PDB file of C-alpha atoms in Angstrom:
ATOM      1  CA  MET A 144       0.889-160.004  64.242  1.00 69.00           C
ATOM      2  CA  SER A 145       2.298-156.795  62.759  1.00 84.00           C
ATOM      3  CA  LYS A 146       3.489-156.367  59.192  1.00 93.00           C
ATOM      4  CA  TYR A 147       5.954-153.670  58.193  1.00 96.00           C
ATOM      5  CA  VAL A 148       5.625-151.931  54.825  1.00 97.00           C
ATOM      6  CA  LEU A 149       8.626-149.978  53.570  1.00 97.00           C
ATOM      7  CA  LEU A 150       8.013-147.120  51.115  1.00 96.00           C
ATOM      8  CA  PHE A 151      10.852-145.973  48.869  1.00 93.00           C
ATOM      9  CA  ARG A 152       9.631-142.500  48.024  1.00 84.00           C
ATOM     10  CA  GLN A 153      10.487-138.813  48.050  1.00 72.00           C
ATOM     11  CA  GLY A 154       8.637-135.890  49.598  1.00 66.00           C
ATOM     12  CA  GLU A 155       7.064-135.083  52.919  1.00 62.00           C
ATOM     13  CA  ASP A 156       3.434-135.764  51.951  1.00 66.00           C
ATOM     14  CA  ASP A 157       2.254-138.667  54.106  1.00 85.00           C
ATOM     15  CA  LYS A 158      -0.964-139.394  52.175  1.00 90.00           C
ATOM     16  CA  TYR A 159       0.294-142.868  51.254  1.00 92.00           C
ATOM     17  CA  GLU A 160       1.140-143.672  54.854  1.00 93.00           C
ATOM     18  CA  ARG A 161      -2.280-142.448  56.011  1.00 94.00           C
ATOM     19  CA  ALA A 162      -4.084-144.500  53.360  1.00 95.00           C
ATOM     20  CA  ILE A 163      -2.255-147.711  54.280  1.00 95.00           C
ATOM     21  CA  MET A 164      -2.674-147.187  58.015  1.00 93.00           C
ATOM     22  CA  SER A 165      -6.411-146.543  57.652  1.00 93.00           C
ATOM     23  CA  ALA A 166      -7.070-149.517  55.352  1.00 94.00           C
ATOM     24  CA  ASP A 167      -9.031-152.456  56.750  1.00 91.00           C
ATOM     25  CA  PHE A 168      -6.266-155.032  57.033  1.00 92.00           C
ATOM     26  CA  PRO A 169      -7.004-157.899  59.470  1.00 90.00           C
ATOM     27  CA  PHE A 170      -3.660-157.290  61.137  1.00 92.00           C
ATOM     28  CA  THR A 171      -1.584-154.341  62.295  1.00 92.00           C
ATOM     29  CA  VAL A 172       0.332-152.586  59.531  1.00 94.00           C
ATOM     30  CA  SER A 173       3.222-150.254  60.312  1.00 94.00           C
ATOM     31  CA  VAL A 174       4.474-147.976  57.531  1.00 95.00           C
ATOM     32  CA  LEU A 175       8.114-146.930  57.271  1.00 94.00           C
ATOM     33  CA  ASN A 176       9.586-144.431  54.815  1.00 93.00           C
ATOM     34  CA  MET A 177      13.025-144.265  53.235  1.00 93.00           C
ATOM     35  CA  SER A 178      13.887-141.144  51.263  1.00 90.00           C
ATOM     36  CA  VAL A 179      16.823-142.529  49.306  1.00 89.00           C
ATOM     37  CA  LEU A 180      17.218-139.957  46.510  1.00 89.00           C
ATOM     38  CA  SER A 181      18.073-136.288  46.218  1.00 90.00           C
ATOM     39  CA  THR A 182      17.627-134.003  43.222  1.00 91.00           C
ATOM     40  CA  VAL A 183      19.666-130.960  42.244  1.00 93.00           C
ATOM     41  CA  PRO A 184      18.696-128.464  39.496  1.00 94.00           C
ATOM     42  CA  CYS A 185      21.162-128.095  36.636  1.00 96.00           C
ATOM     43  CA  ASN A 186      21.495-126.273  33.302  1.00 97.00           C
ATOM     44  CA  THR A 187      19.390-123.419  34.659  1.00 94.00           C
ATOM     45  CA  GLU A 188      20.635-120.844  32.163  1.00 94.00           C
ATOM     46  CA  LEU A 189      19.967-123.199  29.244  1.00 95.00           C
ATOM     47  CA  LEU A 190      16.489-123.815  30.629  1.00 94.00           C
ATOM     48  CA  ARG A 191      15.882-120.082  30.881  1.00 91.00           C
ATOM     49  CA  ALA A 192      16.914-119.557  27.257  1.00 93.00           C
ATOM     50  CA  GLU A 193      14.791-122.389  25.867  1.00 93.00           C
ATOM     51  CA  MET A 194      11.699-121.555  27.904  1.00 90.00           C
ATOM     52  CA  ASN A 195      11.867-117.951  26.693  1.00 89.00           C
ATOM     53  CA  ALA A 196      11.642-119.171  23.080  1.00 90.00           C
ATOM     54  CA  PRO A 197       8.435-121.239  22.796  1.00 90.00           C
ATOM     55  CA  GLU A 198       8.158-120.317  19.136  1.00 90.00           C
ATOM     56  CA  SER A 199      11.186-122.545  18.507  1.00 93.00           C
ATOM     57  CA  TYR A 200       9.332-125.707  19.556  1.00 93.00           C
ATOM     58  CA  ALA A 201       6.304-127.742  18.525  1.00 91.00           C
ATOM     59  CA  GLY A 202       5.447-128.361  22.173  1.00 92.00           C
ATOM     60  CA  LEU A 203       6.726-129.138  25.656  1.00 94.00           C
ATOM     61  CA  ILE A 204       6.946-132.572  27.298  1.00 95.00           C
ATOM     62  CA  PHE A 205       7.162-133.335  31.037  1.00 94.00           C
ATOM     63  CA  THR A 206       7.391-136.870  32.431  1.00 90.00           C
ATOM     64  CA  SER A 207       8.294-136.050  36.047  1.00 89.00           C
ATOM     65  CA  PRO A 208       7.033-133.670  38.766  1.00 89.00           C
ATOM     66  CA  ARG A 209      10.597-132.576  39.525  1.00 92.00           C
ATOM     67  CA  ALA A 210      11.032-131.211  36.001  1.00 95.00           C
ATOM     68  CA  VAL A 211       7.898-129.109  36.489  1.00 94.00           C
ATOM     69  CA  GLU A 212       9.282-127.900  39.833  1.00 93.00           C
ATOM     70  CA  CYS A 213      12.441-126.665  38.142  1.00 94.00           C
ATOM     71  CA  VAL A 214      10.394-124.660  35.644  1.00 93.00           C
ATOM     72  CA  ALA A 215       8.123-123.332  38.403  1.00 91.00           C
ATOM     73  CA  GLU A 216      11.096-122.187  40.464  1.00 90.00           C
ATOM     74  CA  LEU A 217      12.492-120.323  37.482  1.00 88.00           C
ATOM     75  CA  ALA A 218       9.108-118.837  36.575  1.00 85.00           C
ATOM     76  CA  ASN A 219       8.530-117.675  40.154  1.00 83.00           C
ATOM     77  CA  SER A 220      11.868-115.863  40.112  1.00 80.00           C
ATOM     78  CA  LYS A 221      10.758-113.992  36.972  1.00 73.00           C
ATOM     79  CA  GLY A 222      13.302-115.936  34.960  1.00 71.00           C
ATOM     80  CA  ILE A 223      10.912-116.992  32.191  1.00 76.00           C
ATOM     81  CA  ASN A 224       9.381-114.085  30.345  1.00 71.00           C
ATOM     82  CA  GLY A 225       7.885-116.393  27.732  1.00 71.00           C
ATOM     83  CA  TRP A 226       6.118-118.806  30.109  1.00 76.00           C
ATOM     84  CA  GLU A 227       2.684-117.341  29.380  1.00 79.00           C
ATOM     85  CA  ARG A 228       3.085-118.333  25.713  1.00 78.00           C
ATOM     86  CA  TRP A 229       3.482-122.029  26.538  1.00 84.00           C
ATOM     87  CA  GLY A 230       0.371-124.191  26.616  1.00 75.00           C
ATOM     88  CA  LEU A 231      -1.374-122.404  23.761  1.00 74.00           C
ATOM     89  CA  GLU A 232      -2.625-124.309  20.727  1.00 69.00           C
ATOM     90  CA  ASP A 233       0.603-123.830  18.790  1.00 74.00           C
ATOM     91  CA  SER A 234       2.828-124.776  21.751  1.00 81.00           C
ATOM     92  CA  PRO A 235       0.975-127.488  23.729  1.00 90.00           C
ATOM     93  CA  ILE A 236       2.212-129.046  26.956  1.00 92.00           C
ATOM     94  CA  TYR A 237       2.119-132.832  27.352  1.00 93.00           C
ATOM     95  CA  CYS A 238       2.743-134.709  30.581  1.00 91.00           C
ATOM     96  CA  VAL A 239       2.804-138.174  32.136  1.00 86.00           C
ATOM     97  CA  GLY A 240       1.709-138.863  35.710  1.00 80.00           C
ATOM     98  CA  PRO A 241      -1.022-137.440  37.965  1.00 80.00           C
ATOM     99  CA  GLU A 242       1.431-135.483  40.097  1.00 82.00           C
ATOM    100  CA  THR A 243       3.124-134.082  37.004  1.00 88.00           C
ATOM    101  CA  TYR A 244      -0.287-133.075  35.667  1.00 87.00           C
ATOM    102  CA  ARG A 245      -1.280-131.490  38.985  1.00 87.00           C
ATOM    103  CA  ARG A 246       1.850-129.386  39.142  1.00 89.00           C
ATOM    104  CA  VAL A 247       1.467-128.194  35.558  1.00 90.00           C
ATOM    105  CA  THR A 248      -2.129-127.142  36.200  1.00 89.00           C
ATOM    106  CA  ALA A 249      -1.041-125.437  39.440  1.00 90.00           C
ATOM    107  CA  MET A 250       1.080-123.162  37.260  1.00 88.00           C
ATOM    108  CA  GLY A 251      -2.048-122.091  35.391  1.00 86.00           C
ATOM    109  CA  LYS A 252      -1.583-124.360  32.385  1.00 87.00           C
ATOM    110  CA  HIS A 253      -3.869-127.034  30.968  1.00 84.00           C
ATOM    111  CA  PRO A 254      -1.884-129.926  29.484  1.00 85.00           C
ATOM    112  CA  ALA A 255      -3.041-131.175  26.111  1.00 83.00           C
ATOM    113  CA  MET A 256      -2.755-134.747  27.376  1.00 74.00           C
ATOM    114  CA  ASP A 257      -1.993-136.703  30.546  1.00 69.00           C
ATOM    115  CA  ALA A 258      -1.188-140.226  29.425  1.00 63.00           C
ATOM    116  CA  THR A 259      -1.122-141.817  32.878  1.00 58.00           C
ATOM    117  CA  GLY A 260      -4.262-143.900  32.692  1.00 54.00           C
ATOM    118  CA  VAL A 261      -3.807-145.069  29.121  1.00 52.00           C
ATOM    119  CA  GLY A 262      -0.299-146.421  28.889  1.00 59.00           C
ATOM    120  CA  GLY A 263       2.037-143.788  30.277  1.00 75.00           C
ATOM    121  CA  ALA A 264       5.001-142.441  28.328  1.00 82.00           C
ATOM    122  CA  GLU A 265       4.638-144.994  25.544  1.00 84.00           C
ATOM    123  CA  CYS A 266       1.019-143.947  24.983  1.00 84.00           C
ATOM    124  CA  LEU A 267       1.980-140.271  24.929  1.00 88.00           C
ATOM    125  CA  ALA A 268       4.650-140.982  22.330  1.00 90.00           C
ATOM    126  CA  GLN A 269       2.148-142.849  20.147  1.00 89.00           C
ATOM    127  CA  HIS A 270      -0.353-139.989  20.504  1.00 87.00           C
ATOM    128  CA  ILE A 271       2.236-137.458  19.355  1.00 89.00           C
ATOM    129  CA  ILE A 272       3.294-139.706  16.467  1.00 89.00           C
ATOM    130  CA  ARG A 273      -0.319-140.089  15.315  1.00 86.00           C
ATOM    131  CA  ARG A 274      -1.176-136.418  15.685  1.00 84.00           C
ATOM    132  CA  TYR A 275       1.967-134.941  14.201  1.00 79.00           C
ATOM    133  CA  SER A 276       3.021-136.437  10.908  1.00 68.00           C
ATOM    134  CA  PRO A 277       6.844-136.401  10.894  1.00 65.00           C
ATOM    135  CA  SER A 278       6.852-134.585   7.567  1.00 66.00           C
ATOM    136  CA  ALA A 279       4.620-131.889   9.054  1.00 68.00           C
ATOM    137  CA  VAL A 280       6.687-131.301  12.210  1.00 74.00           C
ATOM    138  CA  GLU A 281       9.110-128.544  11.329  1.00 82.00           C
ATOM    139  CA  LYS A 282      10.108-127.784  14.915  1.00 90.00           C
ATOM    140  CA  PRO A 283      11.246-130.183  17.630  1.00 93.00           C
ATOM    141  CA  PHE A 284       9.440-130.927  20.860  1.00 94.00           C
ATOM    142  CA  LEU A 285      11.285-129.795  23.993  1.00 96.00           C
ATOM    143  CA  PHE A 286      11.630-132.653  26.472  1.00 97.00           C
ATOM    144  CA  LEU A 287      12.596-131.452  29.973  1.00 97.00           C
ATOM    145  CA  CYS A 288      13.869-134.297  32.129  1.00 96.00           C
ATOM    146  CA  GLY A 289      16.350-135.598  34.688  1.00 95.00           C
ATOM    147  CA  ASN A 290      19.627-137.417  34.158  1.00 94.00           C
ATOM    148  CA  ARG A 291      18.002-140.787  34.897  1.00 89.00           C
ATOM    149  CA  ARG A 292      15.078-140.444  32.559  1.00 89.00           C
ATOM    150  CA  LEU A 293      13.902-143.634  30.865  1.00 83.00           C
ATOM    151  CA  ASP A 294      14.407-144.228  27.153  1.00 88.00           C
ATOM    152  CA  HIS A 295      10.862-145.208  26.162  1.00 86.00           C
ATOM    153  CA  LEU A 296       9.429-141.882  25.014  1.00 92.00           C
ATOM    154  CA  PRO A 297      12.485-140.400  23.257  1.00 94.00           C
ATOM    155  CA  ALA A 298      13.272-143.731  21.591  1.00 94.00           C
ATOM    156  CA  LEU A 299       9.756-144.070  20.166  1.00 93.00           C
ATOM    157  CA  LEU A 300       9.642-140.480  18.914  1.00 93.00           C
ATOM    158  CA  THR A 301      13.116-140.683  17.379  1.00 91.00           C
ATOM    159  CA  ALA A 302      12.324-144.000  15.677  1.00 92.00           C
ATOM    160  CA  SER A 303       9.273-142.344  14.080  1.00 90.00           C
ATOM    161  CA  HIS A 304      11.332-139.344  12.973  1.00 89.00           C
ATOM    162  CA  VAL A 305       9.550-136.896  15.272  1.00 91.00           C
ATOM    163  CA  PRO A 306      12.160-134.245  16.140  1.00 92.00           C
ATOM    164  CA  LEU A 307      12.952-133.993  19.832  1.00 94.00           C
ATOM    165  CA  GLN A 308      15.328-131.784  21.784  1.00 96.00           C
ATOM    166  CA  GLU A 309      16.149-133.078  25.229  1.00 97.00           C
ATOM    167  CA  LEU A 310      17.349-130.855  28.062  1.00 98.00           C
ATOM    168  CA  VAL A 311      18.402-132.351  31.410  1.00 98.00           C
ATOM    169  CA  ILE A 312      17.351-129.826  34.060  1.00 97.00           C
ATOM    170  CA  TYR A 313      17.895-131.800  37.260  1.00 97.00           C
ATOM    171  CA  SER A 314      20.221-134.484  38.502  1.00 95.00           C
ATOM    172  CA  THR A 315      19.029-137.422  40.615  1.00 91.00           C
ATOM    173  CA  GLN A 316      21.588-138.778  43.060  1.00 90.00           C
ATOM    174  CA  ASP A 317      21.573-141.612  45.590  1.00 88.00           C
ATOM    175  CA  ARG A 318      21.706-140.309  49.129  1.00 88.00           C
ATOM    176  CA  GLU A 319      24.650-141.579  51.142  1.00 83.00           C
ATOM    177  CA  ASP A 320      23.312-140.697  54.592  1.00 82.00           C
ATOM    178  CA  VAL A 321      20.325-143.063  54.602  1.00 87.00           C
ATOM    179  CA  GLU A 322      19.774-145.353  57.584  1.00 90.00           C
ATOM    180  CA  LEU A 323      17.267-148.161  57.898  1.00 93.00           C
ATOM    181  CA  PRO A 324      14.190-147.023  59.822  1.00 94.00           C
ATOM    182  CA  GLU A 325      13.703-148.910  63.072  1.00 94.00           C
ATOM    183  CA  PRO A 326      12.958-151.705  63.735  1.00 95.00           C
ATOM    184  CA  LEU A 327      14.256-152.904  60.355  1.00 95.00           C
ATOM    185  CA  SER A 328      17.694-154.498  60.314  1.00 95.00           C
ATOM    186  CA  PRO A 329      19.631-157.034  58.247  1.00 94.00           C
ATOM    187  CA  SER A 330      17.961-159.770  60.298  1.00 94.00           C
ATOM    188  CA  PHE A 331      14.523-158.113  60.314  1.00 95.00           C
ATOM    189  CA  PRO A 332      13.310-157.253  56.806  1.00 95.00           C
ATOM    190  CA  PRO A 333       9.967-155.638  55.939  1.00 97.00           C
ATOM    191  CA  SER A 334       6.983-157.727  54.904  1.00 96.00           C
ATOM    192  CA  ALA A 335       6.520-155.610  51.781  1.00 97.00           C
ATOM    193  CA  VAL A 336       8.300-152.836  49.924  1.00 97.00           C
ATOM    194  CA  VAL A 337       6.782-150.276  47.566  1.00 97.00           C
ATOM    195  CA  PHE A 338       8.985-148.783  44.863  1.00 96.00           C
ATOM    196  CA  PHE A 339       7.703-145.419  43.649  1.00 91.00           C
ATOM    197  CA  SER A 340      10.199-144.826  40.840  1.00 88.00           C
ATOM    198  CA  PRO A 341      12.782-146.597  38.686  1.00 89.00           C
ATOM    199  CA  SER A 342      15.490-144.592  40.491  1.00 89.00           C
ATOM    200  CA  SER A 343      14.448-146.069  43.845  1.00 93.00           C
ATOM    201  CA  VAL A 344      14.856-149.532  42.312  1.00 95.00           C
ATOM    202  CA  HIS A 345      18.335-148.539  41.174  1.00 92.00           C
ATOM    203  CA  TYR A 346      19.169-147.437  44.737  1.00 92.00           C
ATOM    204  CA  ALA A 347      17.933-150.688  46.281  1.00 94.00           C
ATOM    205  CA  ASN A 348      19.911-152.731  43.780  1.00 94.00           C
ATOM    206  CA  GLN A 349      23.102-150.799  44.503  1.00 91.00           C
ATOM    207  CA  GLN A 350      22.814-150.305  48.261  1.00 91.00           C
ATOM    208  CA  LEU A 351      20.459-152.911  49.726  1.00 93.00           C
ATOM    209  CA  ARG A 352      20.604-155.934  47.439  1.00 93.00           C
ATOM    210  CA  SER A 353      22.731-158.083  49.744  1.00 93.00           C
ATOM    211  CA  LEU A 354      20.985-156.926  52.926  1.00 94.00           C
ATOM    212  CA  TRP A 355      17.912-159.176  52.701  1.00 95.00           C
ATOM    213  CA  ASP A 356      16.547-162.163  50.854  1.00 94.00           C
ATOM    214  CA  TRP A 357      14.238-160.249  48.550  1.00 95.00           C
ATOM    215  CA  ASN A 358      12.425-163.432  47.553  1.00 92.00           C
ATOM    216  CA  ASN A 359      10.831-163.521  51.004  1.00 92.00           C
ATOM    217  CA  MET A 360       8.993-160.180  50.775  1.00 95.00           C
ATOM    218  CA  HIS A 361       6.272-158.677  48.648  1.00 97.00           C
ATOM    219  CA  LYS A 362       7.543-156.144  46.092  1.00 97.00           C
ATOM    220  CA  ILE A 363       5.095-153.588  44.717  1.00 97.00           C
ATOM    221  CA  ALA A 364       5.631-151.237  41.780  1.00 95.00           C
ATOM    222  CA  PHE A 365       3.945-147.844  41.598  1.00 90.00           C
ATOM    223  CA  GLY A 366       3.632-148.103  37.819  1.00 84.00           C
ATOM    224  CA  GLY A 367       4.662-149.931  34.687  1.00 82.00           C
ATOM    225  CA  SER A 368       8.029-148.205  34.230  1.00 82.00           C
ATOM    226  CA  THR A 369       9.008-149.007  37.818  1.00 89.00           C
ATOM    227  CA  ALA A 370       7.865-152.612  37.368  1.00 90.00           C
ATOM    228  CA  ALA A 371      10.016-152.936  34.244  1.00 87.00           C
ATOM    229  CA  GLU A 372      13.041-151.664  36.177  1.00 91.00           C
ATOM    230  CA  MET A 373      12.352-154.157  38.970  1.00 94.00           C
ATOM    231  CA  GLU A 374      12.286-156.987  36.449  1.00 95.00           C
ATOM    232  CA  ARG A 375      15.448-155.694  34.795  1.00 93.00           C
ATOM    233  CA  HIS A 376      17.268-155.947  38.121  1.00 95.00           C
ATOM    234  CA  CYS A 377      15.711-159.356  38.850  1.00 94.00           C
ATOM    235  CA  PHE A 378      13.770-158.237  41.922  1.00 95.00           C
ATOM    236  CA  GLY A 379      10.529-159.672  40.630  1.00 94.00           C
ATOM    237  CA  VAL A 380       7.172-157.909  40.913  1.00 96.00           C
ATOM    238  CA  SER A 381       4.500-159.121  43.322  1.00 97.00           C
ATOM    239  CA  SER A 382       1.942-156.526  42.274  1.00 96.00           C
ATOM    240  CA  ILE A 383       1.561-153.232  40.410  1.00 94.00           C
ATOM    241  CA  ALA A 384      -0.564-150.429  41.847  1.00 91.00           C
ATOM    242  CA  THR A 385      -3.955-150.427  40.116  1.00 84.00           C
ATOM    243  CA  GLU A 386      -3.588-146.668  39.703  1.00 85.00           C
ATOM    244  CA  PRO A 387      -0.849-144.175  40.666  1.00 82.00           C
ATOM    245  CA  SER A 388      -2.533-143.096  43.895  1.00 87.00           C
ATOM    246  CA  PRO A 389      -2.799-144.047  47.591  1.00 91.00           C
ATOM    247  CA  PHE A 390      -5.844-146.180  46.715  1.00 93.00           C
ATOM    248  CA  GLY A 391      -3.868-148.015  44.059  1.00 93.00           C
ATOM    249  CA  VAL A 392      -1.045-148.794  46.494  1.00 95.00           C
ATOM    250  CA  VAL A 393      -3.494-150.054  49.125  1.00 96.00           C
ATOM    251  CA  GLN A 394      -5.160-152.338  46.578  1.00 96.00           C
ATOM    252  CA  ALA A 395      -1.793-153.738  45.543  1.00 96.00           C
ATOM    253  CA  LEU A 396      -0.915-154.443  49.174  1.00 96.00           C
ATOM    254  CA  LYS A 397      -4.264-156.166  49.711  1.00 95.00           C
ATOM    255  CA  SER A 398      -3.650-158.387  46.695  1.00 95.00           C
ATOM    256  CA  CYS A 399      -0.245-159.355  48.104  1.00 95.00           C
ATOM    257  CA  PHE A 400      -1.593-159.974  51.585  1.00 92.00           C
ATOM    258  CA  SER A 401      -4.661-161.747  50.090  1.00 83.00           C
ATOM    259  CA  VAL A 402      -7.104-159.490  51.913  1.00 49.00           C
TER     260      VAL A 402
END
């Protein structure tokens, strides 16, 4: 008997597909991908101006790989003369997520903290609040994000009176040209779905909600923020990846399939 696992994710890296296909399931597992989102850079000139003035900020915050990509694209085009001044002790870079961390380090920077394994964005916010007394923070942190960013981190910092300046540098949009990968159909749903981001949950709720009976499939979240979005839209969560990696996704699938 074959089970079909549908991945809602972006990018061309097939490391998750390879990990699932090579796992020791006692049945055949077929992996299908749906790239349901597209991202478009925006506010490039504002980004250029802010990134060329690191002395105006207490630090830089990234919570998504795409935000780092936008900065990298601008830096590679020689659009950020002040990039080398970011990441120093007086202008630290904070990030959430292993892929976000990897892309920051690929640009030659060493983030002051990656909060992935210790609570994500909420943990990073608490770290900043503890380290920087609000009365001692004279300059705001620069938070580079997308239009669908979650509220957790900015809400916590604002509530603790830590100054924050947010700049949306990319727009996430639902793709309209997406087709179900074969052999999936309205009458043939997957055995399990893996949501890799809150935005992919939003897409499924808007575009696929009435297609299947979601109660009859396993639903896996890549992380806590995605799980919270699944609960908010009443999808339910069968399992959360033990870590944000191919191994973590495989372990979540095994827990669902009781392997």
